[in-house]
mmCIF file of C-alpha atoms (C1' of nucleotides) in Angstrom:
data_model
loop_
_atom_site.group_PDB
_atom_site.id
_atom_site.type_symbol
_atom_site.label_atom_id
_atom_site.label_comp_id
_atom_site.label_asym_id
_atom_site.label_seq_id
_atom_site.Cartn_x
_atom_site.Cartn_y
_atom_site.Cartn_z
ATOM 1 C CA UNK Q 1 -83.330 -52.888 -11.972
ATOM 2 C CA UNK Q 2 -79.694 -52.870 -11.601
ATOM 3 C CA UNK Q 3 -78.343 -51.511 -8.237
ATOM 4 C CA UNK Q 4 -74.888 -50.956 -6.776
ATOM 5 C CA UNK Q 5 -73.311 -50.980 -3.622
ATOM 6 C CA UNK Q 6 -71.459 -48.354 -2.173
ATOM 7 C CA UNK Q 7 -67.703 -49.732 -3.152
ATOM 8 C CA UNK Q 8 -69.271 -50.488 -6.666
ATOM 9 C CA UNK Q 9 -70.507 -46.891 -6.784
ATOM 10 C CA UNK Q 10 -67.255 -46.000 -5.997
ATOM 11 C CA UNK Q 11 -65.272 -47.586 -8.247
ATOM 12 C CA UNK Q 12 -67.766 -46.663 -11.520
ATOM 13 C CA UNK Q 13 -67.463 -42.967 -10.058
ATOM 14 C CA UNK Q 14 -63.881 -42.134 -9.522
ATOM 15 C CA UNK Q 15 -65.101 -41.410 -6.083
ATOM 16 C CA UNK Q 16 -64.388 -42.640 -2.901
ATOM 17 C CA UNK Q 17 -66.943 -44.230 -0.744
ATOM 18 C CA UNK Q 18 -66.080 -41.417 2.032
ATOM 19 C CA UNK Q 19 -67.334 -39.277 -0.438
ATOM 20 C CA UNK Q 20 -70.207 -40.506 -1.790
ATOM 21 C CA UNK Q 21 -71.494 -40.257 1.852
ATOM 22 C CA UNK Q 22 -70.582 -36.960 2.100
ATOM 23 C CA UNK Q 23 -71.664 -35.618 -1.156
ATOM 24 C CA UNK Q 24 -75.333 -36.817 0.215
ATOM 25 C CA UNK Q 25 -74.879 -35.854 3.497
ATOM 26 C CA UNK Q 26 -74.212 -32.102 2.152
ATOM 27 C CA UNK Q 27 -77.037 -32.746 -0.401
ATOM 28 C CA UNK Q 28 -75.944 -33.016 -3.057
ATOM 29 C CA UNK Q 29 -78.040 -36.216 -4.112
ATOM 30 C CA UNK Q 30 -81.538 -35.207 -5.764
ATOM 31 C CA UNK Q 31 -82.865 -37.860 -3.124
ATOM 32 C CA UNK Q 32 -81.635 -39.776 -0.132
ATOM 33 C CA UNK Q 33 -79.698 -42.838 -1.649
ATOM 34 C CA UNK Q 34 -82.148 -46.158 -1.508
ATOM 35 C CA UNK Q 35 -81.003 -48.685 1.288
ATOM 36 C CA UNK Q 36 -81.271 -52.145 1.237
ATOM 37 C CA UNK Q 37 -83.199 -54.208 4.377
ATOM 38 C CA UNK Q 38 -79.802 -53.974 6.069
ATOM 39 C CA UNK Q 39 -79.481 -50.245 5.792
ATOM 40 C CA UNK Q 40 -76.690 -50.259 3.174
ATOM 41 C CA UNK Q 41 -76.694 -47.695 0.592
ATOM 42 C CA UNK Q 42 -78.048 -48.951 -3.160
ATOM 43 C CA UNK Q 43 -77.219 -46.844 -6.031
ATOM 44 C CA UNK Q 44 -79.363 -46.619 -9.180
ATOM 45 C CA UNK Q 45 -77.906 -46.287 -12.503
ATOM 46 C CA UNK Q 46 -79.868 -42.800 -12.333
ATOM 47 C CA UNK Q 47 -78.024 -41.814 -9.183
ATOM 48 C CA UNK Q 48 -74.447 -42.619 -11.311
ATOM 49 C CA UNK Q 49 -75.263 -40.535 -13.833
ATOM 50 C CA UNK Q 50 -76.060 -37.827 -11.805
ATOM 51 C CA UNK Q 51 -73.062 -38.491 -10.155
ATOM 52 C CA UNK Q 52 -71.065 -38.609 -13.704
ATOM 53 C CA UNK Q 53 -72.360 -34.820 -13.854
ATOM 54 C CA UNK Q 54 -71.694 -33.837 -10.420
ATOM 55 C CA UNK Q 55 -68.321 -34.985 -10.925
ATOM 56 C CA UNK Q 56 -67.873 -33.318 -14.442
ATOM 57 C CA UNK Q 57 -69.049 -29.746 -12.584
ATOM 58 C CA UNK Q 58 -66.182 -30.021 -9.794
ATOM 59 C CA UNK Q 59 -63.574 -31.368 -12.441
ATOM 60 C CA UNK Q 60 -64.452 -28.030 -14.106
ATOM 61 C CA UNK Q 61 -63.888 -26.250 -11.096
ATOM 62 C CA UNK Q 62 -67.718 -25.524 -9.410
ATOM 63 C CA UNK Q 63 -67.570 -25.344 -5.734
ATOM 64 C CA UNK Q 64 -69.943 -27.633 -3.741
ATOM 65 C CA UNK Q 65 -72.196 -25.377 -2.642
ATOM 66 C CA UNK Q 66 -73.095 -23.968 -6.373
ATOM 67 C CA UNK Q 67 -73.715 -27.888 -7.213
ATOM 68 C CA UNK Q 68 -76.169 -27.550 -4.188
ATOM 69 C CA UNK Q 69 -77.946 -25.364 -5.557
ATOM 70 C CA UNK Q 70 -78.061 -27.165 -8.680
ATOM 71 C CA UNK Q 71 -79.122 -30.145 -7.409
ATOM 72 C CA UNK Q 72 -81.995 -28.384 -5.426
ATOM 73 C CA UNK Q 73 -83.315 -26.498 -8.861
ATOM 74 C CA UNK Q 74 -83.342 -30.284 -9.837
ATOM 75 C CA UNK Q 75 -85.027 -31.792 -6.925
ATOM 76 C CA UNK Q 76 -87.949 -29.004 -7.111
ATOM 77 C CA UNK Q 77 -88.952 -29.988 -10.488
ATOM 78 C CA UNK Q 78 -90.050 -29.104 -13.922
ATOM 79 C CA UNK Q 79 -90.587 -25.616 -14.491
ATOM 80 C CA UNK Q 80 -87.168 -24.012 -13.194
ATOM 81 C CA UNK Q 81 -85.201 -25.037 -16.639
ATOM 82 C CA UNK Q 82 -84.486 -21.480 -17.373
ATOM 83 C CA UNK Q 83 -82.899 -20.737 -14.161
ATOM 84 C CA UNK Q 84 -80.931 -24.121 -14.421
ATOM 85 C CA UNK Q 85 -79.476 -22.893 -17.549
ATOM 86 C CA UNK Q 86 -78.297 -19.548 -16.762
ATOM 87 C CA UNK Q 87 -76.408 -21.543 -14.015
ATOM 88 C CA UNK Q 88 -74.476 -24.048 -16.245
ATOM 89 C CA UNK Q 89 -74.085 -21.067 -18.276
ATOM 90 C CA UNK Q 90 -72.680 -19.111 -16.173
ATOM 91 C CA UNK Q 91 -70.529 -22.086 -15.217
ATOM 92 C CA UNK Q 92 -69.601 -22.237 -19.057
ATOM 93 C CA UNK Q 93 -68.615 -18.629 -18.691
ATOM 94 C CA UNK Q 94 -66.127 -18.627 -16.065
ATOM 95 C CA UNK Q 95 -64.718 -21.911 -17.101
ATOM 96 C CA UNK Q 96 -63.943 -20.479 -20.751
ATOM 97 C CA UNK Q 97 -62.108 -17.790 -18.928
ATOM 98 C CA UNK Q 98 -60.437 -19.467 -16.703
ATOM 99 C CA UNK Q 99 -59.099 -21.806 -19.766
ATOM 100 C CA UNK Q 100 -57.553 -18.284 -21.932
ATOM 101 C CA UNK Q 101 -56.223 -17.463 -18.690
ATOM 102 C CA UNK Q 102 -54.466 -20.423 -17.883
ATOM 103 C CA UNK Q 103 -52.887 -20.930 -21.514
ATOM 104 C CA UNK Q 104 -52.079 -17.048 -21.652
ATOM 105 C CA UNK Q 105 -49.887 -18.090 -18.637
ATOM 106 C CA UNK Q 106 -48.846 -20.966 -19.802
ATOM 107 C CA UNK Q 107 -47.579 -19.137 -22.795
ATOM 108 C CA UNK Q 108 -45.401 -16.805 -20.351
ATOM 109 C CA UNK Q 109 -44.222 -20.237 -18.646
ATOM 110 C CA UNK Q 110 -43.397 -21.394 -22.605
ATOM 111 C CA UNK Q 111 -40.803 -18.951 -23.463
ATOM 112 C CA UNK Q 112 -39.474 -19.220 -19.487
ATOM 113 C CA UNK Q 113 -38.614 -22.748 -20.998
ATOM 114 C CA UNK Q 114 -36.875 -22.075 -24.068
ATOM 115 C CA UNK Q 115 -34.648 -20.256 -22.302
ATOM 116 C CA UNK Q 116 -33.651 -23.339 -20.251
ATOM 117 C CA UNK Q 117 -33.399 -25.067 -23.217
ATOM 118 C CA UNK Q 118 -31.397 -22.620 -24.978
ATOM 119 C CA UNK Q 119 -29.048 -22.523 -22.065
ATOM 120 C CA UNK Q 120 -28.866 -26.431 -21.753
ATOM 121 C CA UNK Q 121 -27.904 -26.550 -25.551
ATOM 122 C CA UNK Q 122 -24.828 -24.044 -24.747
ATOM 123 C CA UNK Q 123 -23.720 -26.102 -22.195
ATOM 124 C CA UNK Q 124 -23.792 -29.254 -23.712
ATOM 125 C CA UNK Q 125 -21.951 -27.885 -26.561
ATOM 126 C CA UNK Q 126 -19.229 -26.378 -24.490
ATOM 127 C CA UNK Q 127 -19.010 -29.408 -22.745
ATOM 128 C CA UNK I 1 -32.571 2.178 -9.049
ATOM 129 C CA UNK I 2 -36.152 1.843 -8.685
ATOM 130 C CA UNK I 3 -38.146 0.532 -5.530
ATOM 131 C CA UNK I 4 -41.077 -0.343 -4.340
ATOM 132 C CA UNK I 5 -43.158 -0.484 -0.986
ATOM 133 C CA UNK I 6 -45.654 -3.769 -0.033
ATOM 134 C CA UNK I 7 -48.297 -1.619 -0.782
ATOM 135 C CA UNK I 8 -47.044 -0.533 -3.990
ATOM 136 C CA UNK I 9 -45.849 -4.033 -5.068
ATOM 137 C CA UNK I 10 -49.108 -5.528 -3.508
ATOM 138 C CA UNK I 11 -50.891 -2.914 -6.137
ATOM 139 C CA UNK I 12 -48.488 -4.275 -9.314
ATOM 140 C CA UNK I 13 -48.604 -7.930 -8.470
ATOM 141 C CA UNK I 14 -52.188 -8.125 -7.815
ATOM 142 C CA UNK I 15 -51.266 -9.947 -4.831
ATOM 143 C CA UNK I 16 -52.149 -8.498 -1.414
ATOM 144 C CA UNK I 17 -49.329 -7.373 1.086
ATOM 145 C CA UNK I 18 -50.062 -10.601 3.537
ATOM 146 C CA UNK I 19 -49.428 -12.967 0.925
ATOM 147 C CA UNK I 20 -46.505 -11.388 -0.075
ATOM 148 C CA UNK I 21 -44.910 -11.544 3.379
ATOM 149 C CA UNK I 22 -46.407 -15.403 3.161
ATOM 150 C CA UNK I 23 -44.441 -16.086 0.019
ATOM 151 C CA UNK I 24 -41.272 -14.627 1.766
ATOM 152 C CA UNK I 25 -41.324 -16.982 4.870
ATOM 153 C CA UNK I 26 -42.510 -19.508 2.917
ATOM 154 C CA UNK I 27 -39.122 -19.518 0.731
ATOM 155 C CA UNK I 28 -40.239 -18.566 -2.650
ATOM 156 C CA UNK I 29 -38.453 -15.560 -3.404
ATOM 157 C CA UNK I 30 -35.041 -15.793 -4.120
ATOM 158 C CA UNK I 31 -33.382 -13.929 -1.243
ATOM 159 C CA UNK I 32 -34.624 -12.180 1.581
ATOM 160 C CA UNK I 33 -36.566 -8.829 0.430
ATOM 161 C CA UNK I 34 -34.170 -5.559 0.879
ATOM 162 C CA UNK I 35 -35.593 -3.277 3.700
ATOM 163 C CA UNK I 36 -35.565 0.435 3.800
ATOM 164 C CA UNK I 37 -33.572 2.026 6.921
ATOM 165 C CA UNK I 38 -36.738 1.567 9.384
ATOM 166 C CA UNK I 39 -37.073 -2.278 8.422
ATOM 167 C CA UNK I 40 -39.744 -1.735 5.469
ATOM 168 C CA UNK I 41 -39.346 -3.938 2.913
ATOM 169 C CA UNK I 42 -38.093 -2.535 -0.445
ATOM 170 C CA UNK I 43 -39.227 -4.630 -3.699
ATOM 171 C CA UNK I 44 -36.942 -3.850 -6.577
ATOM 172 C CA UNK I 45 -38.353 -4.553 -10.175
ATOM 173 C CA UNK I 46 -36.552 -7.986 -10.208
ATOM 174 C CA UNK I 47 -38.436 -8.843 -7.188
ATOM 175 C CA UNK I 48 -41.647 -7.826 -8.788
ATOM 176 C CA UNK I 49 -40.452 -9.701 -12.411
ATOM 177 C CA UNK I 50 -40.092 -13.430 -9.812
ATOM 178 C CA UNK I 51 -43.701 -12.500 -7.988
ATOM 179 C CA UNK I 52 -44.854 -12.386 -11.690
ATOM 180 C CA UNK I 53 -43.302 -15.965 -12.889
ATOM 181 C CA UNK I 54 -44.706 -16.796 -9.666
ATOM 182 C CA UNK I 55 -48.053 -15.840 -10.314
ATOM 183 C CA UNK I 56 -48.336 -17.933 -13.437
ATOM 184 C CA UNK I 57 -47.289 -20.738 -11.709
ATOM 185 C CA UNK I 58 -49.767 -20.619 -9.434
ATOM 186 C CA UNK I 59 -52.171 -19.307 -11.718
ATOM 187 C CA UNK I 60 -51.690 -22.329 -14.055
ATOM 188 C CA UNK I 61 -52.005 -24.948 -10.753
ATOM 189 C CA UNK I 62 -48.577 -25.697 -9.281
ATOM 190 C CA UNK I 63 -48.655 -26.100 -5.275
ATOM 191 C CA UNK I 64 -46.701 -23.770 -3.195
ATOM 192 C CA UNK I 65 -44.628 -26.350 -2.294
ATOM 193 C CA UNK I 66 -43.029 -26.685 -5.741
ATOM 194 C CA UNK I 67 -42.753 -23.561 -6.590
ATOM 195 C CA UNK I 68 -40.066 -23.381 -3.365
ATOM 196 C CA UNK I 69 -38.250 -25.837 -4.763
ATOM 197 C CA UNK I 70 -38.047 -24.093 -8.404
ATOM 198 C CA UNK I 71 -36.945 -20.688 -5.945
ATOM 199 C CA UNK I 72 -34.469 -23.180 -4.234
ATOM 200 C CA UNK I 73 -32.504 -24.641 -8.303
ATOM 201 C CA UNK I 74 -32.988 -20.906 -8.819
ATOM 202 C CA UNK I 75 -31.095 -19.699 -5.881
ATOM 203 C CA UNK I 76 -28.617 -22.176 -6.232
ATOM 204 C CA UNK I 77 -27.521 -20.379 -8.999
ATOM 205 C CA UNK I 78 -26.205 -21.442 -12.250
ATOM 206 C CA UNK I 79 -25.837 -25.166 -13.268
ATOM 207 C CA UNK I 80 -28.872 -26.886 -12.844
ATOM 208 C CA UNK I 81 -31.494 -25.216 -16.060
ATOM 209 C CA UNK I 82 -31.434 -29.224 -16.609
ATOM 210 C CA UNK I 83 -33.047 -29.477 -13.276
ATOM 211 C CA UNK I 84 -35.165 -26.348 -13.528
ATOM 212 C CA UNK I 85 -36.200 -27.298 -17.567
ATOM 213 C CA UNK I 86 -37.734 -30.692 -16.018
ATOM 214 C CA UNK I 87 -39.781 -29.262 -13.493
ATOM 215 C CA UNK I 88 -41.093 -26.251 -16.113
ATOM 216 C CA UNK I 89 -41.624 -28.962 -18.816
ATOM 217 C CA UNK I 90 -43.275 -31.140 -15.916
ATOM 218 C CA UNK I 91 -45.658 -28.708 -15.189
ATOM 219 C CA UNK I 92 -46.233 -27.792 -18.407
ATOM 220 C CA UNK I 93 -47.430 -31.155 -19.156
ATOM 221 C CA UNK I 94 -49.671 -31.389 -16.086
ATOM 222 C CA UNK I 95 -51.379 -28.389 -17.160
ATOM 223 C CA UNK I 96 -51.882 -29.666 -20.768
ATOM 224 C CA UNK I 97 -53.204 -32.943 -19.141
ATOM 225 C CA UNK I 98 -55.753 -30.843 -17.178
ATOM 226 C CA UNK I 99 -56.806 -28.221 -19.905
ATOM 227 C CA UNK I 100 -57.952 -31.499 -21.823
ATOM 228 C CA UNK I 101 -59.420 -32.964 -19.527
ATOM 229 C CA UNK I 102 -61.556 -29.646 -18.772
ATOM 230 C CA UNK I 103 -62.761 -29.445 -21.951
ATOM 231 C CA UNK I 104 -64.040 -32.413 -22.348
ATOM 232 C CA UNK I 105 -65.664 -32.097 -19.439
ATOM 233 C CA UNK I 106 -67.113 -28.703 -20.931
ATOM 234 C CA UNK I 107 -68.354 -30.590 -23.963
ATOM 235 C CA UNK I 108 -70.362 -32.823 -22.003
ATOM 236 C CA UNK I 109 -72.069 -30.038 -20.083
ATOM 237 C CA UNK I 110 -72.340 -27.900 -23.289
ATOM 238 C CA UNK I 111 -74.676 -30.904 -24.539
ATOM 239 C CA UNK I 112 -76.324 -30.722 -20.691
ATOM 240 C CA UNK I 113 -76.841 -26.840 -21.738
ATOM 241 C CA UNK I 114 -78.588 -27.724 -24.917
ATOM 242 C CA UNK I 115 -81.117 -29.973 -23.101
ATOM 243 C CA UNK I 116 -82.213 -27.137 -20.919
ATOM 244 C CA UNK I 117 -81.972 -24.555 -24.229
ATOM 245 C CA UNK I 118 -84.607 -26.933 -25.867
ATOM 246 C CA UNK I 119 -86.796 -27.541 -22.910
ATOM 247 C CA UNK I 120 -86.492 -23.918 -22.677
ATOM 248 C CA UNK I 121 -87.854 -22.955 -26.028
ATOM 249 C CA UNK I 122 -90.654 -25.389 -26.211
ATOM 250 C CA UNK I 123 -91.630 -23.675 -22.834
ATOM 251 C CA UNK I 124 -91.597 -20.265 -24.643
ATOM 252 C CA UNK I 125 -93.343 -21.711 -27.383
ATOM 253 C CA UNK I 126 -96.077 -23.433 -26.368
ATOM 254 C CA UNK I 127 -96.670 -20.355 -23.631
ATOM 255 C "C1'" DA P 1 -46.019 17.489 19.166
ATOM 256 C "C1'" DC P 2 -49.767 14.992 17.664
ATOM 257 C "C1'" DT P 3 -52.622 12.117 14.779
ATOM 258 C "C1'" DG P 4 -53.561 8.956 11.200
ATOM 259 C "C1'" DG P 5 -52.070 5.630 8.672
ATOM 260 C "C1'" DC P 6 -48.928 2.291 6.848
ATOM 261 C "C1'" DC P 7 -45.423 -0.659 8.216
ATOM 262 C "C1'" DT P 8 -43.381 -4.639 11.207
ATOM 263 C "C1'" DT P 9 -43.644 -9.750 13.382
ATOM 264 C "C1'" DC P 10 -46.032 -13.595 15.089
ATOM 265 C "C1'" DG P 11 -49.214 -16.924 15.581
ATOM 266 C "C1'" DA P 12 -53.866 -18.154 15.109
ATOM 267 C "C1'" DG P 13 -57.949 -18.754 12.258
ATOM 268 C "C1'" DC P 14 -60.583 -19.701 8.046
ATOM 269 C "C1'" DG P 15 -62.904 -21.937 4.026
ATOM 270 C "C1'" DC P 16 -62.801 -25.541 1.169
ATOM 271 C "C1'" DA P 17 -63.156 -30.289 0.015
ATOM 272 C "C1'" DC P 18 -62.381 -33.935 1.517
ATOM 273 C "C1'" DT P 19 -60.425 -37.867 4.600
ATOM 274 C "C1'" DC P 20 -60.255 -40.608 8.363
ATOM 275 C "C1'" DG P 21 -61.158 -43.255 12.641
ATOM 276 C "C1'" DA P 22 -64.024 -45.144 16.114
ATOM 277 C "C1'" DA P 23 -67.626 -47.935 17.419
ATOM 278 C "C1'" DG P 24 -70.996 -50.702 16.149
ATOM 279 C "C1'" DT P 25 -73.996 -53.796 12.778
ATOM 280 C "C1'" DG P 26 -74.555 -56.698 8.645
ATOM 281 C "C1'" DT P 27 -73.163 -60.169 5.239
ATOM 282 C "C1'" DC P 28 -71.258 -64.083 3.459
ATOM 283 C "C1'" DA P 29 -67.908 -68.031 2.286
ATOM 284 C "C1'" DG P 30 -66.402 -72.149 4.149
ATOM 285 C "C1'" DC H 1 -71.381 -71.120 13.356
ATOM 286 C "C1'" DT H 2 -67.414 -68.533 12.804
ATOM 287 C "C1'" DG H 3 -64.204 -65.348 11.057
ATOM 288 C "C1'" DA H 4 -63.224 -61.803 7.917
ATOM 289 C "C1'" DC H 5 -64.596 -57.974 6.062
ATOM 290 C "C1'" DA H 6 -67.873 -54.422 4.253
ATOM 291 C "C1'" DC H 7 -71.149 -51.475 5.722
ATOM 292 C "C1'" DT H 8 -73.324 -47.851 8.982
ATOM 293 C "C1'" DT H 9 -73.141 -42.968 11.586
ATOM 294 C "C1'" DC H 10 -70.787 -39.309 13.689
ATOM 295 C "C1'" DG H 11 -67.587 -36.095 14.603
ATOM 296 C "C1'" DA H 12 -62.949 -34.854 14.289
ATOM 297 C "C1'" DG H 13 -58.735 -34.204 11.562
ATOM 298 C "C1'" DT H 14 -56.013 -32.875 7.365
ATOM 299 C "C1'" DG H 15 -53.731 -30.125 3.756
ATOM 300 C "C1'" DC H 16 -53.798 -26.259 1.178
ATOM 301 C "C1'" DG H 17 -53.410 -21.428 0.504
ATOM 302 C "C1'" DC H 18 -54.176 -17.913 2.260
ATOM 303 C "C1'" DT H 19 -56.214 -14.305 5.674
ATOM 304 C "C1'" DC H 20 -56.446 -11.901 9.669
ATOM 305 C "C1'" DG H 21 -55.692 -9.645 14.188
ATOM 306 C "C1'" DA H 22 -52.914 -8.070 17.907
ATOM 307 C "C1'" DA H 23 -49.344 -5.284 19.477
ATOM 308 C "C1'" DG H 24 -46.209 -2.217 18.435
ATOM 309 C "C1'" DG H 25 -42.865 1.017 15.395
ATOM 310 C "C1'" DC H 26 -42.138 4.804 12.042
ATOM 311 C "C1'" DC H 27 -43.160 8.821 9.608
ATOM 312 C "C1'" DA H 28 -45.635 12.648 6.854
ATOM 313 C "C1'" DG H 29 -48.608 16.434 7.324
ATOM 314 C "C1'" DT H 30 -50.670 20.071 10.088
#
DNA sequence: ACTGGCCTTCGAGCGCACTCGAAGTGTCAG
DNA sequence: CTGACACTTCGAGTGCGCTCGAAGGCCAGT
């Protein structure tokens, strides 16, 4: 039974160990981390993998409460799958949007920069 | 010559009258917006064609603060597309780096979804 | 002339997601 | 055993991008 410290949970998550605390503090954990004798925090491979997902969600742009609420349709148990779905759905959803949106802009910002370019070209030909 | 009010510009921007005044102390637009004889300000279509560009910038991620300094190489006037190309191209690539990263992040939850879409149909089945 | 409503400036406040620091305890190599 | 350093909790602070409210001015319609 592998088990990792807080800096070691860190540095396999991306997170920081500031973080980590605060992402269980605001519950975000499906359980309160294990602690060793001393009181130190001990992280499973199960609670990095739910971490790995947690981390995927807000890379993707879900706020930290919605991931709350997540996490507490997966703390309650079995029977809920449907509703957890139509969340990460949902999720999917706006995500998707948000992507056509950004590269519709992104088009805009495109042809903003071949007119730069164009205008860099005359000028070093002039030059 | 056709003008517009906060309100009006506010309604064609899609941005709301404070942030407008926001973007204006903040430095983004390219001179100080025209007022009417009582001190209102006056957006001409040029105004309202920057508060666009702006808008996809900020729409595709870039942070206020560089945005003022693209509004500051564009004030300066002609001479420096080099200067401006780099920053678009900059930011161009930043968003590029990010819409991949997204979607892979997507993927992974996509297979998350599919976990919950077969849990959910045995459910249904075996009901 | 009055009223309602939009405009002005200014500075303060907000929501989010961290991020940090203080004060104290625990752990471990030499 | 000692020194260095990682860990703990707690509350406060930060940076970003707005967002709002107060206090007052201007103006169109009746």
């Amino acid at each position: 039974m592998t088990s990792y410290t807080i800096a070691e949970a860190a540095d396999l998550t991306g997170l920081t160990a500031h973080t980590l605390r605060y992402y269980e503090r605001d519950g975000l954990m499906l359980h309160a981390v294990d602690r060793s004798s001393s009181g130190h925090r001990r992280y499973t491979d199960l609670d990095l993998h739910w971490l790995e997902l947690l981390s995927r969600l807000r890379a993707t742009g879900m706020p930290i409460r919605e991931m709350r609420r997540y996490a507490a349709l997966v703390r309650s148990g079995a029977g809920n799958e449907q509703e957890r779905l139509d969340l990460l759905r949902e999720h999917r959803r706006r995500v998707l949007e948000q992507l056509a949106e950004v590269q519709e802009h992104l088009g805009a910002i495109d042809r903003k920069i071949g007119i730069y370019l164009d205008a860099v070209e005359r000028t070093s030909v002039s030059a």
